[in-house]
Short mmCIF file of C-alpha atoms in Angstrom, two decimals:
data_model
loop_
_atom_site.label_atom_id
_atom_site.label_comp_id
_atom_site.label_asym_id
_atom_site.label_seq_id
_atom_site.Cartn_x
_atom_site.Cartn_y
_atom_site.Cartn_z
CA UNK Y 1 19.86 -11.02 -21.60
CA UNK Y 2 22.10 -11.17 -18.60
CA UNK Y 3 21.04 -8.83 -15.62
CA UNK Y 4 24.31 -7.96 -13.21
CA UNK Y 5 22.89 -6.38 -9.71
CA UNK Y 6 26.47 -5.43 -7.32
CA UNK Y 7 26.10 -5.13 -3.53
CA UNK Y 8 28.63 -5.08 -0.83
CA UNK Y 9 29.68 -1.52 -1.08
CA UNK Y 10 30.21 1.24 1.79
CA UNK Y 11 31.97 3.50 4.00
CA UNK Y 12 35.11 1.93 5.26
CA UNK Y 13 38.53 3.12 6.64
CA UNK Y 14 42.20 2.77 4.98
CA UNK Y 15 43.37 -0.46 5.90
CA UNK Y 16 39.90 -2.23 6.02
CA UNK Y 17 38.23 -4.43 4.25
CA UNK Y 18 35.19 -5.45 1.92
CA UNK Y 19 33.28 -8.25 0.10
CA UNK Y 20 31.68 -6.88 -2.93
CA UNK Y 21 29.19 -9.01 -4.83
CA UNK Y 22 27.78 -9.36 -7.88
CA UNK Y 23 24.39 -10.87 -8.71
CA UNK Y 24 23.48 -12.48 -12.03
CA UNK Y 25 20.24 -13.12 -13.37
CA UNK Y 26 19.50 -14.64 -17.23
CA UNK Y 27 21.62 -15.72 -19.94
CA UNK Y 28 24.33 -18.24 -19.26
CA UNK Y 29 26.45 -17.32 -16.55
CA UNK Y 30 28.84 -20.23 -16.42
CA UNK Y 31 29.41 -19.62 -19.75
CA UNK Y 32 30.73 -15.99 -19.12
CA UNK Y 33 34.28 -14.68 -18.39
CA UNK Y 34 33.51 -12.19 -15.23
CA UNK Y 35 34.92 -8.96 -14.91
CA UNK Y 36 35.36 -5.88 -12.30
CA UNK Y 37 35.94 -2.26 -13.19
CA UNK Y 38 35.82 0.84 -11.05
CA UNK Y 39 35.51 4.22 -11.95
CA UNK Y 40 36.49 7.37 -9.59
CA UNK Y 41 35.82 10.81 -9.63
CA UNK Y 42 37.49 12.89 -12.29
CA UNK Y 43 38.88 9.34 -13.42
CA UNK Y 44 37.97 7.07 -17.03
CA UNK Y 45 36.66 3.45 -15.64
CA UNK Y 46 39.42 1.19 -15.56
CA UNK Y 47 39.79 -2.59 -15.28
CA UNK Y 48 40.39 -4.32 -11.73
CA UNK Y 49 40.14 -7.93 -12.08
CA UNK Y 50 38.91 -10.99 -14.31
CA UNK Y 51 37.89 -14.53 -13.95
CA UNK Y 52 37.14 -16.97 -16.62
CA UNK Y 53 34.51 -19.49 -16.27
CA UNK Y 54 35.67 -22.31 -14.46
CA UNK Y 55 37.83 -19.80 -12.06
CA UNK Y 56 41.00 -21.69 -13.68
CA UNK Y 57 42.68 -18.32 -15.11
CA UNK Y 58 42.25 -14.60 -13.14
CA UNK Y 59 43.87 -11.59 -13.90
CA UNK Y 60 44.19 -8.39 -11.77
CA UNK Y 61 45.20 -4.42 -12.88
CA UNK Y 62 48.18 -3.55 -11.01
CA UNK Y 63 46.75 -1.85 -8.71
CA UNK Y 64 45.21 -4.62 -7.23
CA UNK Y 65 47.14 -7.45 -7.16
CA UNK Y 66 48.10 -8.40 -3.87
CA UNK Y 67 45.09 -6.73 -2.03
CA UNK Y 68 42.18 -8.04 -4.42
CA UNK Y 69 40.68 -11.13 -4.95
CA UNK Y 70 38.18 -12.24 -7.64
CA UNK Y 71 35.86 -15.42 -7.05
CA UNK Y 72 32.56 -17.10 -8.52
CA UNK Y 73 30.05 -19.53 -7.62
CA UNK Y 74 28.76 -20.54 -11.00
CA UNK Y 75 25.61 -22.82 -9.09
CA UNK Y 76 24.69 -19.30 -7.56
CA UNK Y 77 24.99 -16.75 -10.23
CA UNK Y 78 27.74 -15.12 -7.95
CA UNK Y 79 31.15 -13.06 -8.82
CA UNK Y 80 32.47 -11.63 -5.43
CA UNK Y 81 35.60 -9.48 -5.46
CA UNK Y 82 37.51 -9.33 -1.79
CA UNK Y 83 39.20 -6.16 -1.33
CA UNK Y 84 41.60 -5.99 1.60
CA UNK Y 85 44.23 -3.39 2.66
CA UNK Y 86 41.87 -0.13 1.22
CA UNK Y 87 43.64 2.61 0.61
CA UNK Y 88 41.75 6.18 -0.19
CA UNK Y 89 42.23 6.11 -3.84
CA UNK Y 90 40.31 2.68 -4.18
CA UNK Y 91 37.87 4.99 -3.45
CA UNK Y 92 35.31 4.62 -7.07
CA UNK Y 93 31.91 3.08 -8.05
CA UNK Y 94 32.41 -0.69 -8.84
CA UNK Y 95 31.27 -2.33 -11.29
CA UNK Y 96 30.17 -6.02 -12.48
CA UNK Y 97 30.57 -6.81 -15.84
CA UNK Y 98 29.76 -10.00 -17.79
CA UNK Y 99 31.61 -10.71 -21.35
CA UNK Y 100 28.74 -12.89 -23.36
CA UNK Y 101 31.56 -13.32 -26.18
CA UNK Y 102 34.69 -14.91 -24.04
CA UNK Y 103 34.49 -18.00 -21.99
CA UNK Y 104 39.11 -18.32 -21.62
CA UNK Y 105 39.86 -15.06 -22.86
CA UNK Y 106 39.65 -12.41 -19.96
CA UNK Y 107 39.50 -8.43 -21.44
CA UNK Y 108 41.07 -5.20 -19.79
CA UNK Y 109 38.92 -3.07 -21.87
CA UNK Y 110 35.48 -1.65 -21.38
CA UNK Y 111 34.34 -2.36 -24.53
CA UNK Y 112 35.51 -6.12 -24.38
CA UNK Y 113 31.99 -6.78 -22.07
CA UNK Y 114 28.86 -6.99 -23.06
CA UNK Y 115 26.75 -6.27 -19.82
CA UNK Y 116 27.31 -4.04 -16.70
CA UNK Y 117 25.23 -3.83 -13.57
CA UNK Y 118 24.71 -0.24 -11.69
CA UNK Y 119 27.19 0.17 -9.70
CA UNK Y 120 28.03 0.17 -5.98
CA UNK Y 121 30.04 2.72 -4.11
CA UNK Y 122 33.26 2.16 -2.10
CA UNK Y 123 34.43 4.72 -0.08
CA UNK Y 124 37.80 4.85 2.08
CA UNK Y 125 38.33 7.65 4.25
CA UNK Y 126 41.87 7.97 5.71
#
């Protein structure tokens, strides 16, 4: 069983920027395509970014690409995603998400992953 814990998150202003992280623990992270989604208020959770295993292949909602950046360190157990440029409606709880079935094949859809940490608030004030 994979275990996702996300830190990083806070009270920042439009235009700043943030590290999020993501920390794994059990199963075989290497072996996992990596995933973020956020969710905000009133809002479904929606996809954000994607990294395969070895980093080679990422992919990036619309909304971030351009602003966003999604990493790993496979010898720590680490996902990070880099937000720059924060606008209020990136405003959400983000969340890590590992997919146990894909190592190539990054998902959009919730149901594509198999584990989810708990969460980590981002705020942007403008």
């Amino acid at each position: 069983q994979v275990q996702l814990v996300e830190s990083g998150g806070g009270l920042v202003q439009a235009g700043d920027s943030l590290r999020l992280s993501c920390t794994a623990s059990g199963g075989a992270f290497s072996a996992y395509v990596m995933g973020w989604f956020r969710q905000a208020p009133g809002k479904e959770r929606e996809f954000v970014a994607g990294i395969t295993w070895d980093s080679v292949q990422t992919d990036y909602a619309e909304s971030a690409k351009g602003r966003f950046a999604i990493s790993r360190d496979n010898d720590k157990k680490m996902v990070y995603l880099d937000m720059n440029s924060l606008k209020p409606e990136d405003t959400a709880i983000y969340y890590c998400a590992a997919d146990r079935l894909h190592t190539y094949v990054i998902m959009r859809t919730n149901d594509g992953y198999t584990n989810w940490g708990q969460g980590t608030q981002v705020t942007v004030s403008s």
